[in-house]
């Protein structure tokens, strides 16, 4: 899953980014309101961690209002050093889903991130079942026909993206946008390499060799998980 962090204090932004990445999320981070709004509009994120007080022409409250006016329902956690009841009400009324006062424990932020991503209205499920495949995004486990498949972090994220879009053609560009972050200089053939890794683990092992291919290539278009 992909998260955008909009936070003007570099040390806090780096700490949040690194901590979320250790939990398996793809994270982009920006440091002012104008860049933050541009990123939120131009890319698809599963969640935004948004500081209330930001340099630039837009603060966190204004960013929330603009996104909600444009019918963008991405979950938003607002961070702030201002913890009065009035400040919280203003942030929530602007469209934030949750409100966390600085300083905060990182474990609490992670708990709130997971709680928002579990909300049914966001159509986010922790456990996915597609054909013979099962994936648990909280415990990072994958099975095929109840046999455990050991995947690397990127392989897991790639498979999760494919399983969230079963029987849909996804392009290499779409995969890069969701599995790698904006700072990664990823070539299109990198996607081919990781698709190859996944196929070896999901299809080429002895117990699966007589089964139909799971990941199919649509020449000139991309890939489709069809099982």
PDB file of C-alpha atoms in Angstrom:
ATOM      1  CA  UNK A   1       0.000   0.000   0.000  1.00  0.00           C
ATOM      2  CA  UNK A   2       1.139   3.525  -0.792  1.00  0.00           C
ATOM      3  CA  UNK A   3       1.200   6.396   1.715  1.00  0.00           C
ATOM      4  CA  UNK A   4       1.924  10.098   1.249  1.00  0.00           C
ATOM      5  CA  UNK A   5       3.558  11.982   4.135  1.00  0.00           C
ATOM      6  CA  UNK A   6       3.217  15.786   4.027  1.00  0.00           C
ATOM      7  CA  UNK A   7       5.341  17.153   6.879  1.00  0.00           C
ATOM      8  CA  UNK A   8       7.581  20.241   6.874  1.00  0.00           C
ATOM      9  CA  UNK A   9       9.960  19.153   9.638  1.00  0.00           C
ATOM     10  CA  UNK A  10      12.572  16.984   7.841  1.00  0.00           C
ATOM     11  CA  UNK A  11      13.522  14.915  10.898  1.00  0.00           C
ATOM     12  CA  UNK A  12       9.904  14.038  11.655  1.00  0.00           C
ATOM     13  CA  UNK A  13       9.172  13.352   7.976  1.00  0.00           C
ATOM     14  CA  UNK A  14      12.197  11.034   7.669  1.00  0.00           C
ATOM     15  CA  UNK A  15      11.314   9.200  10.865  1.00  0.00           C
ATOM     16  CA  UNK A  16       7.712   8.626   9.749  1.00  0.00           C
ATOM     17  CA  UNK A  17       8.792   7.560   6.263  1.00  0.00           C
ATOM     18  CA  UNK A  18      11.426   5.112   7.527  1.00  0.00           C
ATOM     19  CA  UNK A  19       9.104   3.679  10.150  1.00  0.00           C
ATOM     20  CA  UNK A  20       6.265   3.124   7.678  1.00  0.00           C
ATOM     21  CA  UNK A  21       8.632   1.549   5.157  1.00  0.00           C
ATOM     22  CA  UNK A  22       9.832  -0.889   7.809  1.00  0.00           C
ATOM     23  CA  UNK A  23       6.182  -1.921   8.199  1.00  0.00           C
ATOM     24  CA  UNK A  24       5.989  -2.700   4.490  1.00  0.00           C
ATOM     25  CA  UNK A  25       4.385   0.444   3.065  1.00  0.00           C
ATOM     26  CA  UNK A  26       5.566   2.397   0.019  1.00  0.00           C
ATOM     27  CA  UNK A  27       6.026   6.014   1.156  1.00  0.00           C
ATOM     28  CA  UNK A  28       6.450   9.356  -0.619  1.00  0.00           C
ATOM     29  CA  UNK A  29       7.262  12.419   1.474  1.00  0.00           C
ATOM     30  CA  UNK A  30       7.043  16.139   0.695  1.00  0.00           C
ATOM     31  CA  UNK A  31       7.702  19.176   2.847  1.00  0.00           C
ATOM     32  CA  UNK A  32       5.251  21.954   1.941  1.00  0.00           C
ATOM     33  CA  UNK A  33       1.577  22.388   1.245  1.00  0.00           C
ATOM     34  CA  UNK A  34       1.835  23.136  -2.475  1.00  0.00           C
ATOM     35  CA  UNK A  35       3.883  20.033  -3.267  1.00  0.00           C
ATOM     36  CA  UNK A  36       1.697  17.990  -0.938  1.00  0.00           C
ATOM     37  CA  UNK A  37      -1.501  18.967  -2.719  1.00  0.00           C
ATOM     38  CA  UNK A  38       0.085  18.321  -6.125  1.00  0.00           C
ATOM     39  CA  UNK A  39       1.222  14.836  -5.094  1.00  0.00           C
ATOM     40  CA  UNK A  40      -2.179  14.033  -3.580  1.00  0.00           C
ATOM     41  CA  UNK A  41      -3.928  15.078  -6.797  1.00  0.00           C
ATOM     42  CA  UNK A  42      -1.513  13.529  -9.293  1.00  0.00           C
ATOM     43  CA  UNK A  43      -1.037  10.067  -7.735  1.00  0.00           C
ATOM     44  CA  UNK A  44      -3.225   7.438  -6.118  1.00  0.00           C
ATOM     45  CA  UNK A  45      -2.541   6.887  -2.402  1.00  0.00           C
ATOM     46  CA  UNK A  46      -4.117   4.535   0.110  1.00  0.00           C
ATOM     47  CA  UNK A  47      -3.605   7.038   2.956  1.00  0.00           C
ATOM     48  CA  UNK A  48      -2.155  10.498   3.646  1.00  0.00           C
ATOM     49  CA  UNK A  49      -0.335  11.582   6.818  1.00  0.00           C
ATOM     50  CA  UNK A  50      -0.783  15.356   6.785  1.00  0.00           C
ATOM     51  CA  UNK A  51       0.770  18.026   9.018  1.00  0.00           C
ATOM     52  CA  UNK A  52      -1.616  20.842   9.842  1.00  0.00           C
ATOM     53  CA  UNK A  53       0.899  23.718   9.781  1.00  0.00           C
ATOM     54  CA  UNK A  54       2.756  23.792   6.461  1.00  0.00           C
ATOM     55  CA  UNK A  55       4.778  26.353   4.488  1.00  0.00           C
ATOM     56  CA  UNK A  56       3.436  27.365   1.098  1.00  0.00           C
ATOM     57  CA  UNK A  57       0.073  28.693   0.015  1.00  0.00           C
ATOM     58  CA  UNK A  58      -1.941  25.793   1.493  1.00  0.00           C
ATOM     59  CA  UNK A  59      -1.925  24.436   5.034  1.00  0.00           C
ATOM     60  CA  UNK A  60      -3.197  21.026   6.087  1.00  0.00           C
ATOM     61  CA  UNK A  61      -6.757  22.165   6.697  1.00  0.00           C
ATOM     62  CA  UNK A  62      -6.986  23.740   3.242  1.00  0.00           C
ATOM     63  CA  UNK A  63      -5.511  20.622   1.596  1.00  0.00           C
ATOM     64  CA  UNK A  64      -8.156  18.498   3.322  1.00  0.00           C
ATOM     65  CA  UNK A  65     -10.956  20.763   2.166  1.00  0.00           C
ATOM     66  CA  UNK A  66      -9.749  20.811  -1.445  1.00  0.00           C
ATOM     67  CA  UNK A  67      -9.396  17.030  -1.645  1.00  0.00           C
ATOM     68  CA  UNK A  68     -12.837  16.450  -0.163  1.00  0.00           C
ATOM     69  CA  UNK A  69     -14.419  19.040  -2.449  1.00  0.00           C
ATOM     70  CA  UNK A  70     -12.917  17.112  -5.366  1.00  0.00           C
ATOM     71  CA  UNK A  71     -14.504  13.897  -4.028  1.00  0.00           C
ATOM     72  CA  UNK A  72     -11.143  12.406  -3.093  1.00  0.00           C
ATOM     73  CA  UNK A  73     -11.946  10.020  -0.218  1.00  0.00           C
ATOM     74  CA  UNK A  74      -8.378   8.948   0.615  1.00  0.00           C
ATOM     75  CA  UNK A  75      -8.060   8.458   4.415  1.00  0.00           C
ATOM     76  CA  UNK A  76      -6.213  11.366   6.057  1.00  0.00           C
ATOM     77  CA  UNK A  77      -4.479  11.457   9.438  1.00  0.00           C
ATOM     78  CA  UNK A  78      -3.760  15.041  10.457  1.00  0.00           C
ATOM     79  CA  UNK A  79      -0.708  15.751  12.621  1.00  0.00           C
ATOM     80  CA  UNK A  80      -0.426  18.902  14.712  1.00  0.00           C
ATOM     81  CA  UNK A  81       1.194  20.492  17.729  1.00  0.00           C
ATOM     82  CA  UNK A  82      -2.127  22.264  18.364  1.00  0.00           C
ATOM     83  CA  UNK A  83      -4.270  19.940  20.433  1.00  0.00           C
ATOM     84  CA  UNK A  84      -7.171  22.042  21.619  1.00  0.00           C
ATOM     85  CA  UNK A  85     -10.701  20.801  21.072  1.00  0.00           C
ATOM     86  CA  UNK A  86     -11.371  23.628  18.621  1.00  0.00           C
ATOM     87  CA  UNK A  87      -8.327  22.690  16.528  1.00  0.00           C
ATOM     88  CA  UNK A  88      -9.398  19.054  16.400  1.00  0.00           C
ATOM     89  CA  UNK A  89     -12.938  19.958  15.415  1.00  0.00           C
ATOM     90  CA  UNK A  90     -11.660  22.235  12.638  1.00  0.00           C
ATOM     91  CA  UNK A  91      -9.406  19.504  11.261  1.00  0.00           C
ATOM     92  CA  UNK A  92     -12.109  16.855  11.355  1.00  0.00           C
ATOM     93  CA  UNK A  93     -14.679  19.198   9.837  1.00  0.00           C
ATOM     94  CA  UNK A  94     -12.246  19.906   7.002  1.00  0.00           C
ATOM     95  CA  UNK A  95     -12.304  16.224   6.115  1.00  0.00           C
ATOM     96  CA  UNK A  96      -9.555  14.572   8.153  1.00  0.00           C
ATOM     97  CA  UNK A  97     -10.399  11.036   9.300  1.00  0.00           C
ATOM     98  CA  UNK A  98      -8.172  11.125  12.382  1.00  0.00           C
ATOM     99  CA  UNK A  99      -6.186  13.671  14.369  1.00  0.00           C
ATOM    100  CA  UNK A 100      -2.891  12.987  16.160  1.00  0.00           C
ATOM    101  CA  UNK A 101      -1.213  15.535  18.445  1.00  0.00           C
ATOM    102  CA  UNK A 102       2.585  15.916  18.485  1.00  0.00           C
ATOM    103  CA  UNK A 103       4.622  14.508  20.090  1.00  0.00           C
ATOM    104  CA  UNK A 104       3.182  11.045  19.534  1.00  0.00           C
ATOM    105  CA  UNK A 105       4.400   7.470  19.854  1.00  0.00           C
ATOM    106  CA  UNK A 106       5.114   5.867  16.487  1.00  0.00           C
ATOM    107  CA  UNK A 107       3.241   2.722  17.557  1.00  0.00           C
ATOM    108  CA  UNK A 108       0.122   4.846  17.953  1.00  0.00           C
ATOM    109  CA  UNK A 109       0.527   6.266  14.456  1.00  0.00           C
ATOM    110  CA  UNK A 110       0.887   2.754  13.020  1.00  0.00           C
ATOM    111  CA  UNK A 111      -2.207   1.596  14.902  1.00  0.00           C
ATOM    112  CA  UNK A 112      -4.220   4.499  13.496  1.00  0.00           C
ATOM    113  CA  UNK A 113      -2.892   3.898   9.968  1.00  0.00           C
ATOM    114  CA  UNK A 114      -3.944   0.262  10.146  1.00  0.00           C
ATOM    115  CA  UNK A 115      -7.329   1.144  11.609  1.00  0.00           C
ATOM    116  CA  UNK A 116      -8.089   3.531   8.747  1.00  0.00           C
ATOM    117  CA  UNK A 117      -6.897   1.079   6.115  1.00  0.00           C
ATOM    118  CA  UNK A 118      -9.195  -1.579   7.597  1.00  0.00           C
ATOM    119  CA  UNK A 119     -12.318   0.527   7.143  1.00  0.00           C
ATOM    120  CA  UNK A 120     -14.776  -1.286   4.867  1.00  0.00           C
ATOM    121  CA  UNK A 121     -15.885   1.924   3.174  1.00  0.00           C
ATOM    122  CA  UNK A 122     -12.395   2.270   1.743  1.00  0.00           C
ATOM    123  CA  UNK A 123     -12.667  -1.189   0.210  1.00  0.00           C
ATOM    124  CA  UNK A 124      -9.409  -2.257   1.852  1.00  0.00           C
ATOM    125  CA  UNK A 125      -9.187  -5.829   3.092  1.00  0.00           C
ATOM    126  CA  UNK A 126      -6.274  -7.294   5.017  1.00  0.00           C
ATOM    127  CA  UNK A 127      -6.930 -10.807   3.726  1.00  0.00           C
ATOM    128  CA  UNK A 128      -7.250 -11.460   0.023  1.00  0.00           C
ATOM    129  CA  UNK A 129      -8.343 -14.669  -1.685  1.00  0.00           C
ATOM    130  CA  UNK A 130      -8.058 -14.992  -5.451  1.00  0.00           C
ATOM    131  CA  UNK A 131      -8.397 -18.478  -6.884  1.00  0.00           C
ATOM    132  CA  UNK A 132      -5.850 -20.741  -5.144  1.00  0.00           C
ATOM    133  CA  UNK A 133      -3.971 -17.744  -3.705  1.00  0.00           C
ATOM    134  CA  UNK A 134      -4.413 -16.297  -0.219  1.00  0.00           C
ATOM    135  CA  UNK A 135      -2.574 -13.220   1.074  1.00  0.00           C
ATOM    136  CA  UNK A 136      -2.558 -11.672   4.549  1.00  0.00           C
ATOM    137  CA  UNK A 137      -1.232  -8.097   4.427  1.00  0.00           C
ATOM    138  CA  UNK A 138      -0.898  -7.817   8.216  1.00  0.00           C
ATOM    139  CA  UNK A 139       1.082 -10.996   8.788  1.00  0.00           C
ATOM    140  CA  UNK A 140       2.825 -10.896   5.375  1.00  0.00           C
ATOM    141  CA  UNK A 141       1.921 -14.459   4.490  1.00  0.00           C
ATOM    142  CA  UNK A 142       1.052 -15.938   1.097  1.00  0.00           C
ATOM    143  CA  UNK A 143      -0.216 -19.420   0.303  1.00  0.00           C
ATOM    144  CA  UNK A 144      -1.185 -21.269  -2.843  1.00  0.00           C
ATOM    145  CA  UNK A 145      -3.439 -24.283  -2.320  1.00  0.00           C
ATOM    146  CA  UNK A 146      -2.622 -23.894   1.408  1.00  0.00           C
ATOM    147  CA  UNK A 147       1.119 -24.250   0.697  1.00  0.00           C
ATOM    148  CA  UNK A 148       3.244 -21.397   2.067  1.00  0.00           C
ATOM    149  CA  UNK A 149       5.050 -19.259  -0.526  1.00  0.00           C
ATOM    150  CA  UNK A 150       8.051 -17.286   0.739  1.00  0.00           C
ATOM    151  CA  UNK A 151       8.305 -13.891  -0.947  1.00  0.00           C
ATOM    152  CA  UNK A 152      10.623 -10.915  -0.608  1.00  0.00           C
ATOM    153  CA  UNK A 153       9.178  -7.549   0.393  1.00  0.00           C
ATOM    154  CA  UNK A 154       8.865  -6.252  -3.197  1.00  0.00           C
ATOM    155  CA  UNK A 155       7.506  -9.575  -4.469  1.00  0.00           C
ATOM    156  CA  UNK A 156       4.868  -9.474  -1.747  1.00  0.00           C
ATOM    157  CA  UNK A 157       3.847  -5.902  -2.599  1.00  0.00           C
ATOM    158  CA  UNK A 158       3.687  -6.722  -6.308  1.00  0.00           C
ATOM    159  CA  UNK A 159       1.489  -9.754  -5.682  1.00  0.00           C
ATOM    160  CA  UNK A 160      -0.743  -7.754  -3.326  1.00  0.00           C
ATOM    161  CA  UNK A 161      -1.278  -5.131  -6.023  1.00  0.00           C
ATOM    162  CA  UNK A 162      -2.147  -7.788  -8.603  1.00  0.00           C
ATOM    163  CA  UNK A 163      -4.525  -9.517  -6.176  1.00  0.00           C
ATOM    164  CA  UNK A 164      -6.329  -6.252  -5.479  1.00  0.00           C
ATOM    165  CA  UNK A 165      -6.969  -5.988  -9.232  1.00  0.00           C
ATOM    166  CA  UNK A 166      -7.782  -9.571 -10.295  1.00  0.00           C
ATOM    167  CA  UNK A 167      -8.671 -10.210 -13.937  1.00  0.00           C
ATOM    168  CA  UNK A 168      -7.694  -6.622 -14.755  1.00  0.00           C
ATOM    169  CA  UNK A 169      -4.830  -5.653 -17.031  1.00  0.00           C
ATOM    170  CA  UNK A 170      -2.296  -3.535 -15.135  1.00  0.00           C
ATOM    171  CA  UNK A 171       0.484  -1.737 -16.949  1.00  0.00           C
ATOM    172  CA  UNK A 172       4.120  -1.593 -15.902  1.00  0.00           C
ATOM    173  CA  UNK A 173       3.649   2.105 -15.147  1.00  0.00           C
ATOM    174  CA  UNK A 174       0.733   1.345 -12.817  1.00  0.00           C
ATOM    175  CA  UNK A 175       2.813  -1.270 -11.010  1.00  0.00           C
ATOM    176  CA  UNK A 176       5.745   1.113 -10.569  1.00  0.00           C
ATOM    177  CA  UNK A 177       3.419   3.800  -9.165  1.00  0.00           C
ATOM    178  CA  UNK A 178       2.086   1.438  -6.482  1.00  0.00           C
ATOM    179  CA  UNK A 179       5.041  -0.794  -5.647  1.00  0.00           C
ATOM    180  CA  UNK A 180       7.895   1.703  -5.825  1.00  0.00           C
ATOM    181  CA  UNK A 181       7.902   5.263  -4.518  1.00  0.00           C
ATOM    182  CA  UNK A 182       8.534   8.559  -6.331  1.00  0.00           C
ATOM    183  CA  UNK A 183      12.195   8.606  -5.285  1.00  0.00           C
ATOM    184  CA  UNK A 184      12.938   5.278  -6.945  1.00  0.00           C
ATOM    185  CA  UNK A 185      14.528   5.407 -10.399  1.00  0.00           C
ATOM    186  CA  UNK A 186      12.858   2.269 -11.704  1.00  0.00           C
ATOM    187  CA  UNK A 187      13.062   1.063 -15.306  1.00  0.00           C
ATOM    188  CA  UNK A 188      10.195  -0.752 -16.981  1.00  0.00           C
ATOM    189  CA  UNK A 189      12.243  -3.924 -17.328  1.00  0.00           C
ATOM    190  CA  UNK A 190      12.599  -4.001 -13.533  1.00  0.00           C
ATOM    191  CA  UNK A 191       8.902  -4.883 -13.440  1.00  0.00           C
ATOM    192  CA  UNK A 192       9.556  -7.729 -15.893  1.00  0.00           C
ATOM    193  CA  UNK A 193      12.296  -9.051 -13.610  1.00  0.00           C
ATOM    194  CA  UNK A 194      10.025  -9.080 -10.544  1.00  0.00           C
ATOM    195  CA  UNK A 195       7.156 -10.635 -12.484  1.00  0.00           C
ATOM    196  CA  UNK A 196       9.629 -13.371 -13.396  1.00  0.00           C
ATOM    197  CA  UNK A 197      10.558 -13.866  -9.745  1.00  0.00           C
ATOM    198  CA  UNK A 198       6.880 -14.152  -8.809  1.00  0.00           C
ATOM    199  CA  UNK A 199       6.164 -16.645 -11.569  1.00  0.00           C
ATOM    200  CA  UNK A 200       8.994 -18.882 -10.439  1.00  0.00           C
ATOM    201  CA  UNK A 201       7.639 -19.001  -6.911  1.00  0.00           C
ATOM    202  CA  UNK A 202       3.939 -19.207  -7.760  1.00  0.00           C
ATOM    203  CA  UNK A 203       4.033 -21.378 -10.880  1.00  0.00           C
ATOM    204  CA  UNK A 204       7.367 -23.089 -11.477  1.00  0.00           C
ATOM    205  CA  UNK A 205       7.809 -25.062  -8.280  1.00  0.00           C
ATOM    206  CA  UNK A 206       7.369 -28.832  -8.639  1.00  0.00           C
ATOM    207  CA  UNK A 207       3.980 -28.917  -6.877  1.00  0.00           C
ATOM    208  CA  UNK A 208       2.538 -26.275  -9.247  1.00  0.00           C
ATOM    209  CA  UNK A 209       4.064 -27.202 -12.606  1.00  0.00           C
ATOM    210  CA  UNK A 210       0.947 -28.939 -13.925  1.00  0.00           C
ATOM    211  CA  UNK A 211      -1.311 -26.013 -13.032  1.00  0.00           C
ATOM    212  CA  UNK A 212      -2.429 -23.187 -15.302  1.00  0.00           C
ATOM    213  CA  UNK A 213      -0.267 -20.013 -15.282  1.00  0.00           C
ATOM    214  CA  UNK A 214      -1.506 -17.437 -12.778  1.00  0.00           C
ATOM    215  CA  UNK A 215       0.173 -14.274 -14.080  1.00  0.00           C
ATOM    216  CA  UNK A 216      -0.421 -13.770 -17.779  1.00  0.00           C
ATOM    217  CA  UNK A 217       1.231 -11.261 -20.097  1.00  0.00           C
ATOM    218  CA  UNK A 218      -0.912  -9.111 -22.359  1.00  0.00           C
ATOM    219  CA  UNK A 219       1.544  -8.113 -25.081  1.00  0.00           C
ATOM    220  CA  UNK A 220       1.730  -4.359 -25.480  1.00  0.00           C
ATOM    221  CA  UNK A 221      -0.475  -3.747 -22.450  1.00  0.00           C
ATOM    222  CA  UNK A 222       0.781  -5.302 -19.203  1.00  0.00           C
ATOM    223  CA  UNK A 223      -0.087  -8.188 -16.903  1.00  0.00           C
ATOM    224  CA  UNK A 224      -3.218  -9.835 -15.572  1.00  0.00           C
ATOM    225  CA  UNK A 225      -3.729 -12.077 -12.554  1.00  0.00           C
ATOM    226  CA  UNK A 226      -6.137 -14.679 -13.885  1.00  0.00           C
ATOM    227  CA  UNK A 227      -6.771 -17.713 -11.693  1.00  0.00           C
TER     228      UNK A 227
END
